[in-house]
PDB file of C-alpha atoms in Angstrom:
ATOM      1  CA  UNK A   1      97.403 -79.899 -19.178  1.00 52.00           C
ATOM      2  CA  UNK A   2      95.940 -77.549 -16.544  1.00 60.00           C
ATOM      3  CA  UNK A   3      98.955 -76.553 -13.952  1.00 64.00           C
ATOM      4  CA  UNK A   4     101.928 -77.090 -16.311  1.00 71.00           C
ATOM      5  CA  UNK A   5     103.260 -74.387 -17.301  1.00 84.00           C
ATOM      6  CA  UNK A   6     105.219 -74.885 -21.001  1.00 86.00           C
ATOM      7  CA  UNK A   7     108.893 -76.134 -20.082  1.00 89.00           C
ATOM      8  CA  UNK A   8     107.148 -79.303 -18.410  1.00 89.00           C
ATOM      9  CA  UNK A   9     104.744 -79.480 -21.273  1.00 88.00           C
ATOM     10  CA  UNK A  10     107.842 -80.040 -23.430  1.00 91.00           C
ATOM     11  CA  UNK A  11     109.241 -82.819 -21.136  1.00 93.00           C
ATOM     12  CA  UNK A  12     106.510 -84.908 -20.714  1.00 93.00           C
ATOM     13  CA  UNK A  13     105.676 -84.960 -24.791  1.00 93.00           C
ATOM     14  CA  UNK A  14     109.122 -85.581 -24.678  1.00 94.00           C
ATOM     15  CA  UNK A  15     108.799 -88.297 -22.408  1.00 95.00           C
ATOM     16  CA  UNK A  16     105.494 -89.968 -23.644  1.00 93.00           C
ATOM     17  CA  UNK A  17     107.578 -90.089 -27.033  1.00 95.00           C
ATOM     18  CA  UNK A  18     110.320 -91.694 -25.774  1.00 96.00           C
ATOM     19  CA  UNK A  19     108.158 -94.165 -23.569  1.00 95.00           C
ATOM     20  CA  UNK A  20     105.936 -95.623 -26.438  1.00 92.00           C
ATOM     21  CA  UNK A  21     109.067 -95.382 -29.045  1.00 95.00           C
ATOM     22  CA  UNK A  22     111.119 -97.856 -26.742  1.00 95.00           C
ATOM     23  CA  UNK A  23     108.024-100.219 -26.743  1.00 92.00           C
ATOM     24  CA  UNK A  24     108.112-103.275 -28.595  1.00 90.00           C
ATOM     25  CA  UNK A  25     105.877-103.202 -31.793  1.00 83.00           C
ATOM     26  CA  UNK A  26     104.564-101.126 -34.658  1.00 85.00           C
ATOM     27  CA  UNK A  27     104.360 -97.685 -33.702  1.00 85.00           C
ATOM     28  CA  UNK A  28     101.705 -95.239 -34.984  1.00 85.00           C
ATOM     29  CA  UNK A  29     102.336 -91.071 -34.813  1.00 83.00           C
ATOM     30  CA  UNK A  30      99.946 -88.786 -35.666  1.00 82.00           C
ATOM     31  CA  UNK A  31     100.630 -85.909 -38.374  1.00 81.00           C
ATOM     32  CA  UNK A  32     101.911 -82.966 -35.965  1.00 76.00           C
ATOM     33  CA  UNK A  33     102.422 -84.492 -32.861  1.00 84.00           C
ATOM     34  CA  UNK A  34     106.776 -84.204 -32.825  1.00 86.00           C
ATOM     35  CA  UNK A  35     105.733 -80.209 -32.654  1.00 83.00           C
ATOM     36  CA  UNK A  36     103.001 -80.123 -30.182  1.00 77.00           C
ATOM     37  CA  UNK A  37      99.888 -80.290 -32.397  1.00 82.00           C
ATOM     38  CA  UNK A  38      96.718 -80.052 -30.467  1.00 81.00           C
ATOM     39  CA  UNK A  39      93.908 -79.441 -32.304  1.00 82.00           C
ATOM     40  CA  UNK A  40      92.765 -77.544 -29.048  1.00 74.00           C
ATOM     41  CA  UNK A  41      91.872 -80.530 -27.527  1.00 79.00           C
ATOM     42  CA  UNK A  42      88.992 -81.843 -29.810  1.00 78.00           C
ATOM     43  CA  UNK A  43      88.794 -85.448 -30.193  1.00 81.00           C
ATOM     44  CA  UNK A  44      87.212 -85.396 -33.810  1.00 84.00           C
ATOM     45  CA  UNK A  45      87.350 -82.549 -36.052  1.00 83.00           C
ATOM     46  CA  UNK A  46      86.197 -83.949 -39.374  1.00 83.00           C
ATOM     47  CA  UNK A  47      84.142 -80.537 -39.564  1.00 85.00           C
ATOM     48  CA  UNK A  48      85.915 -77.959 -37.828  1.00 80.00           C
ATOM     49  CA  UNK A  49      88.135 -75.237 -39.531  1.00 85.00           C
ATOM     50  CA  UNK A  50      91.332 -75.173 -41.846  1.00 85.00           C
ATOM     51  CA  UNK A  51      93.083 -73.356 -39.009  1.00 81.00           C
ATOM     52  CA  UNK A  52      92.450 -75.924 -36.110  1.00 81.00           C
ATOM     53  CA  UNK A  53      93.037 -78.902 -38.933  1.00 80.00           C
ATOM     54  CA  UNK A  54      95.884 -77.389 -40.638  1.00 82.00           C
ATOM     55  CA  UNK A  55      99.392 -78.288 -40.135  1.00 81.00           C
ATOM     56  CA  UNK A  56     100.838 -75.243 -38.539  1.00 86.00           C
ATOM     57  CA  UNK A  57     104.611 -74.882 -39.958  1.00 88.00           C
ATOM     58  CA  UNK A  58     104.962 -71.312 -37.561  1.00 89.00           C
ATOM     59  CA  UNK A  59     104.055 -73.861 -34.571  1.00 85.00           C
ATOM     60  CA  UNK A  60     106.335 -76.596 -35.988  1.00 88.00           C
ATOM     61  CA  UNK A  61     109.592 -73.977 -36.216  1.00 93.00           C
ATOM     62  CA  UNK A  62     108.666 -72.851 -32.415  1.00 93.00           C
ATOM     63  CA  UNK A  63     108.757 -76.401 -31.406  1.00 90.00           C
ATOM     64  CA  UNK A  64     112.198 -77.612 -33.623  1.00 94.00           C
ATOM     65  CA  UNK A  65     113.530 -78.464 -30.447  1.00 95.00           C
ATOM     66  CA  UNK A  66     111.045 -81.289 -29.879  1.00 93.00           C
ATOM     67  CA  UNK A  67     111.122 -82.074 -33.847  1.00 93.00           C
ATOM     68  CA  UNK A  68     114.873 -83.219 -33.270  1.00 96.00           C
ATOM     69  CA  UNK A  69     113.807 -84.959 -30.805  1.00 95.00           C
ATOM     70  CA  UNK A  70     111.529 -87.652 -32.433  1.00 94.00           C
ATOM     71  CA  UNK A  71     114.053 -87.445 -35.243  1.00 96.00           C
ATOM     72  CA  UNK A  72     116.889 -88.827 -32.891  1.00 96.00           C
ATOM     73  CA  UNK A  73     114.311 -91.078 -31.712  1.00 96.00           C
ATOM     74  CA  UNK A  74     113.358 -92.800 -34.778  1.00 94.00           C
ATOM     75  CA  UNK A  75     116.646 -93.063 -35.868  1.00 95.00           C
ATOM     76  CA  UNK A  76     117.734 -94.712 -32.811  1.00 95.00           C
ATOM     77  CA  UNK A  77     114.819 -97.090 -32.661  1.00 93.00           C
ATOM     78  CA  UNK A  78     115.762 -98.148 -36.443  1.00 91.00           C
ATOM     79  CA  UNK A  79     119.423 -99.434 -35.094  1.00 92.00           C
ATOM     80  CA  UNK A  80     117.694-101.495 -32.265  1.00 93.00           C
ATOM     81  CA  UNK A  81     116.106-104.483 -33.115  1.00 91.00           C
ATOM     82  CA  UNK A  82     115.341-105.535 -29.764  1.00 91.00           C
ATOM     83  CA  UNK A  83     112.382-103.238 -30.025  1.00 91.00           C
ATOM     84  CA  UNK A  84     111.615-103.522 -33.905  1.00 87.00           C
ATOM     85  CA  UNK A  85     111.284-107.804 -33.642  1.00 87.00           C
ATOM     86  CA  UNK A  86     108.095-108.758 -34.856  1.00 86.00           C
ATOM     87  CA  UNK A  87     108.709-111.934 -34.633  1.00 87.00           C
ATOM     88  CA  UNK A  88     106.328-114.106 -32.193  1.00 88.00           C
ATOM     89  CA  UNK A  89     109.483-114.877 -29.221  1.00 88.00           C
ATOM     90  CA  UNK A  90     109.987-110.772 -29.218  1.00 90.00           C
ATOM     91  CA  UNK A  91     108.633-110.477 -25.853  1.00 91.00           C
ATOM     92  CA  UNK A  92     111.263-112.990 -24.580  1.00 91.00           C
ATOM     93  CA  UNK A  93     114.071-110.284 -25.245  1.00 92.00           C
ATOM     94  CA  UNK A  94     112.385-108.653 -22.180  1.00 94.00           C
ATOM     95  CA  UNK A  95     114.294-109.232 -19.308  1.00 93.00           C
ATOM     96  CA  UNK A  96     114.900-107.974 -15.722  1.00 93.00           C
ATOM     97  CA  UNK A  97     112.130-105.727 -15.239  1.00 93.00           C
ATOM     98  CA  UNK A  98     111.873-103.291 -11.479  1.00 93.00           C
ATOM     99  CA  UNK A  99     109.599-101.537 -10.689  1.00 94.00           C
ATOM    100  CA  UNK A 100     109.325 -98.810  -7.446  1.00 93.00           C
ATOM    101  CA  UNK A 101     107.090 -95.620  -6.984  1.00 93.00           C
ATOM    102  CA  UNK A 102     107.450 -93.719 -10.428  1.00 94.00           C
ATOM    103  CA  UNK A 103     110.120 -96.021 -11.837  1.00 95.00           C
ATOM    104  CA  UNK A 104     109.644 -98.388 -14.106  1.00 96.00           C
ATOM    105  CA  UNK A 105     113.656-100.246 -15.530  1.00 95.00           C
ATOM    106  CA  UNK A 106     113.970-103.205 -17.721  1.00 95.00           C
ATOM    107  CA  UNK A 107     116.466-104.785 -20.490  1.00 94.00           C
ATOM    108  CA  UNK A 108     116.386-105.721 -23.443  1.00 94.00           C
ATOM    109  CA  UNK A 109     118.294-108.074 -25.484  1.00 92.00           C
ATOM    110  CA  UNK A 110     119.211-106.487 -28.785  1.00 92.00           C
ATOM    111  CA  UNK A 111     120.835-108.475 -30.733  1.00 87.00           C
ATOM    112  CA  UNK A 112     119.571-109.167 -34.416  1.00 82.00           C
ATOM    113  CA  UNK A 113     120.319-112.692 -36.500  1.00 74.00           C
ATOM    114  CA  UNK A 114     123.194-111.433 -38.017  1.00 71.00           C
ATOM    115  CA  UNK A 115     124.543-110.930 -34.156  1.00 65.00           C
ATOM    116  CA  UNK A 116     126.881-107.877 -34.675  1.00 62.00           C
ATOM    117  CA  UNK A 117     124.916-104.699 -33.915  1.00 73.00           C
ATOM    118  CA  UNK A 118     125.928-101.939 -32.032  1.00 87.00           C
ATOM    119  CA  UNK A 119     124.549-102.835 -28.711  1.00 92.00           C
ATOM    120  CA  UNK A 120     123.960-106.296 -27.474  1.00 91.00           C
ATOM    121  CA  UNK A 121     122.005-105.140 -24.535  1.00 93.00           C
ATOM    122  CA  UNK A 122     119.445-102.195 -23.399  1.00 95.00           C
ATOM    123  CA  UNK A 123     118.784-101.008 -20.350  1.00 96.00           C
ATOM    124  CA  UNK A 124     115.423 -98.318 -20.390  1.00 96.00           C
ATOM    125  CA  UNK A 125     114.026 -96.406 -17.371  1.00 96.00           C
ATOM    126  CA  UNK A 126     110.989 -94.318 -16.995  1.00 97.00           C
ATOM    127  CA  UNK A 127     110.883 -91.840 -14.090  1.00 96.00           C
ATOM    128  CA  UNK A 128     107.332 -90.516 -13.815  1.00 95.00           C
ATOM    129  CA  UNK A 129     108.319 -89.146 -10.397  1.00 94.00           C
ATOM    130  CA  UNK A 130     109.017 -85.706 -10.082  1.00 92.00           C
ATOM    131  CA  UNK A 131     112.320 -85.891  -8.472  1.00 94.00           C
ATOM    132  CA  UNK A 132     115.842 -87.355  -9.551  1.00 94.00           C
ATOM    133  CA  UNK A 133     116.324 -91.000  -9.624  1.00 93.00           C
ATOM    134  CA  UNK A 134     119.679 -92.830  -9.225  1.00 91.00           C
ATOM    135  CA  UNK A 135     120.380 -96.255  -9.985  1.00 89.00           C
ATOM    136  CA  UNK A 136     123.062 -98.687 -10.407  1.00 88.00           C
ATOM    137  CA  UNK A 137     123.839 -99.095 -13.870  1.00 86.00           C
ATOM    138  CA  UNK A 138     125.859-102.970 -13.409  1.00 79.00           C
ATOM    139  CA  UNK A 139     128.641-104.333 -14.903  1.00 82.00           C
ATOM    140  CA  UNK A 140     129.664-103.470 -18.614  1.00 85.00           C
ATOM    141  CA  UNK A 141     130.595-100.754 -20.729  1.00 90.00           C
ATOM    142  CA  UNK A 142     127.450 -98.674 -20.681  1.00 94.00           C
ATOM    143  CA  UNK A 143     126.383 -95.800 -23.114  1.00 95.00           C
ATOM    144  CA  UNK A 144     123.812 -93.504 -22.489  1.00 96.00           C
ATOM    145  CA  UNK A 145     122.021 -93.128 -26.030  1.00 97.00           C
ATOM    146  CA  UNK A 146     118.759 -91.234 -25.064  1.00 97.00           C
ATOM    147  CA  UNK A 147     117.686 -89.016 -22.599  1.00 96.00           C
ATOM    148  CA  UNK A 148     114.824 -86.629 -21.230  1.00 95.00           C
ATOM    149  CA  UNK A 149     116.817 -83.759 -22.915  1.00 95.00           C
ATOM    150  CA  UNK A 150     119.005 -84.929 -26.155  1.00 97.00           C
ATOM    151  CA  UNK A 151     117.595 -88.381 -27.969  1.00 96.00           C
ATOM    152  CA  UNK A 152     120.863 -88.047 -30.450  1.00 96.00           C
ATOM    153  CA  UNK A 153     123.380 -89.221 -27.446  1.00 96.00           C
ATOM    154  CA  UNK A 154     123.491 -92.237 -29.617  1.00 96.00           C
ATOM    155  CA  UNK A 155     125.808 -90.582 -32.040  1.00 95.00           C
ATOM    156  CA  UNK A 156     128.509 -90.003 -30.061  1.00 94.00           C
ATOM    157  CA  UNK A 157     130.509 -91.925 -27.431  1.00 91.00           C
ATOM    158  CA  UNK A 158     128.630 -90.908 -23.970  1.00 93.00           C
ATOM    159  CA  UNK A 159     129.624 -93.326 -21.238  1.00 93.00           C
ATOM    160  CA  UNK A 160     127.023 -93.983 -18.265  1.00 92.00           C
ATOM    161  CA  UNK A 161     129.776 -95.162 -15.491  1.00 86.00           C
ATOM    162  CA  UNK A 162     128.587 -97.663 -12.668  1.00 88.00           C
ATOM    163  CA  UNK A 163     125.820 -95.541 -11.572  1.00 89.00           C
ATOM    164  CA  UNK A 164     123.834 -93.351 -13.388  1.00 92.00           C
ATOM    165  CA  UNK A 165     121.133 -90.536 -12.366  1.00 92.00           C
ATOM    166  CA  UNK A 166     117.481 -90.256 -14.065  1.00 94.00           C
ATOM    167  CA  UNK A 167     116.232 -86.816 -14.214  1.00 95.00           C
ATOM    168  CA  UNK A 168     112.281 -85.952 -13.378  1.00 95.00           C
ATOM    169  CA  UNK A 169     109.884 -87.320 -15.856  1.00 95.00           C
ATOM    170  CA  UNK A 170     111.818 -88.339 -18.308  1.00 96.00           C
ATOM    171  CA  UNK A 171     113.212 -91.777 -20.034  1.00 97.00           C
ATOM    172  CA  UNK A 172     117.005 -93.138 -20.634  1.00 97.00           C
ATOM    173  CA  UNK A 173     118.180 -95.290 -22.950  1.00 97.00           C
ATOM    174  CA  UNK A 174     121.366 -97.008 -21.751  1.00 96.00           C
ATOM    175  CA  UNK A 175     123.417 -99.363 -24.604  1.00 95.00           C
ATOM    176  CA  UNK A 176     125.735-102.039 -23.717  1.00 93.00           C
ATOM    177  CA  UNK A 177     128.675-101.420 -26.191  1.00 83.00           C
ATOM    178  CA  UNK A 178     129.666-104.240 -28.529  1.00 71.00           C
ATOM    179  CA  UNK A 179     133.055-105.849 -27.472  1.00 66.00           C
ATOM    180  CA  UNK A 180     131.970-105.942 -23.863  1.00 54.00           C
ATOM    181  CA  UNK A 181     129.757-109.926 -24.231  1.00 47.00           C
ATOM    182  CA  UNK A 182     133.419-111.406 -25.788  1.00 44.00           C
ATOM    183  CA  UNK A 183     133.298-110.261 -29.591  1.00 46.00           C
ATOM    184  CA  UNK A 184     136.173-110.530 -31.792  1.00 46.00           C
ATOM    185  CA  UNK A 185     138.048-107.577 -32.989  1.00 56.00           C
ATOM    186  CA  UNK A 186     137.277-108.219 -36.174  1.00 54.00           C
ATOM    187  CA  UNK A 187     133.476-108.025 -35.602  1.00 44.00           C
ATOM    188  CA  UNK A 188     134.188-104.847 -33.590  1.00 51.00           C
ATOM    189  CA  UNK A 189     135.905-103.169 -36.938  1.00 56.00           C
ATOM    190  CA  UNK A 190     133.317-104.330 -38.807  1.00 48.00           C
ATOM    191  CA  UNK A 191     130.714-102.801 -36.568  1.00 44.00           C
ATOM    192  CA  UNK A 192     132.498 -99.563 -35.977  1.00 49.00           C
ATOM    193  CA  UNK A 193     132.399 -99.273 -40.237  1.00 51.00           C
ATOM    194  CA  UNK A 194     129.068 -99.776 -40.044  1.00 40.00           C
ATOM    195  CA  UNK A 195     128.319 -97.102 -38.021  1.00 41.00           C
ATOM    196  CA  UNK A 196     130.638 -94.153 -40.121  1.00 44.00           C
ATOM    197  CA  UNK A 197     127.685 -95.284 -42.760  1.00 37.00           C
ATOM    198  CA  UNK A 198     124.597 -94.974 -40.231  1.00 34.00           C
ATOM    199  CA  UNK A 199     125.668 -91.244 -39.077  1.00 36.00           C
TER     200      UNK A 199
END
């Protein structure tokens, strides 16, 4: 992108990850994209060189940092099955969408058949602007499990308090923890098991 310099290159590959991974549907990557892969911009290089079509490992250890984060993405995508529903009512877990100038918020409801996942609700915001955002986050025990910096916030207890900030360009993932919509304690042990075998 002419104008960027490479730090905001980062973030908005970053971003455009996160944006299309927290879409509903069946999600296609190309070989080389979590480290940057370019191919110089050419749209079809059946005939150009090894070099440009190679998968450049040199390129893929300067960009680890992005690497980790698809990896936290995809793993965090595979415990949400508000996005992964192919069923044909999927787009009825959509819920609550605002929109403003660069700022795009909706929910999701996330909870599978079996009904005891680790988040019963999503809340996802895209900031295309280039400033911070702040919004209300509502009532609930909120977790922030992905944003424009770490996608592995999942992992780890991070709460997201009433109100939570949105940083330039970049997309969060907020989780309503399990135990908050009037579970059991037994369904919350059984969860929290669960996860000791996901990490």
């Amino acid at each position: 992108m002419p104008g960027t310099d490479e730090t905001e290159r980062m973030r908005l590959n970053r971003m455009a990850a996160a944006l299309y991974m927290t879409c509903q549907g069946n999600l296609f990557l190309l070989s080389g994209e979590e480290f940057a892969r370019t191919k110089d911009g050419l749209e079809d290089s059946y005939n150009a060189s090894i070099a440009l079509n190679r998968l450049d490992w040199e390129q893929a250890w300067k960009n680890r940092d992005l690497v980790e984060y698809y990896k936290g993405l995809i793993a965090l995508r595979s415990r949400l099955p508000g996005l992964y529903d192919k069923s044909p009512h999927a787009a009825e877990r959509i819920r609550d969408m605002e929109k403003s100038e660069g700022l795009v918020s909706f929910a999701v409801d996330n909870c599978s058949e079996e009904g005891r996942d680790r988040w019963d609700m999503l809340r996802i915001i895209y900031n295309s602007s280039s400033s911070v955002r702040n919004l209300p986050v509502g009532d609930g025990a909120w977790e922030i499990l992905c944003s424009g910096e770490d996608s592995s916030l999942w992992r780890t207890h991070n709460p997201a308090g009433k109100s939570i900030q949105i940083e330039p360009q970049s997309v969060l993932v907020l989780g309503r923890a399990l135990g908050d919509a009037g579970t059991t304690e037994t369904e919350i042990e059984e969860t929290q098991e669960r996860q000791i075998r996901w990490a």
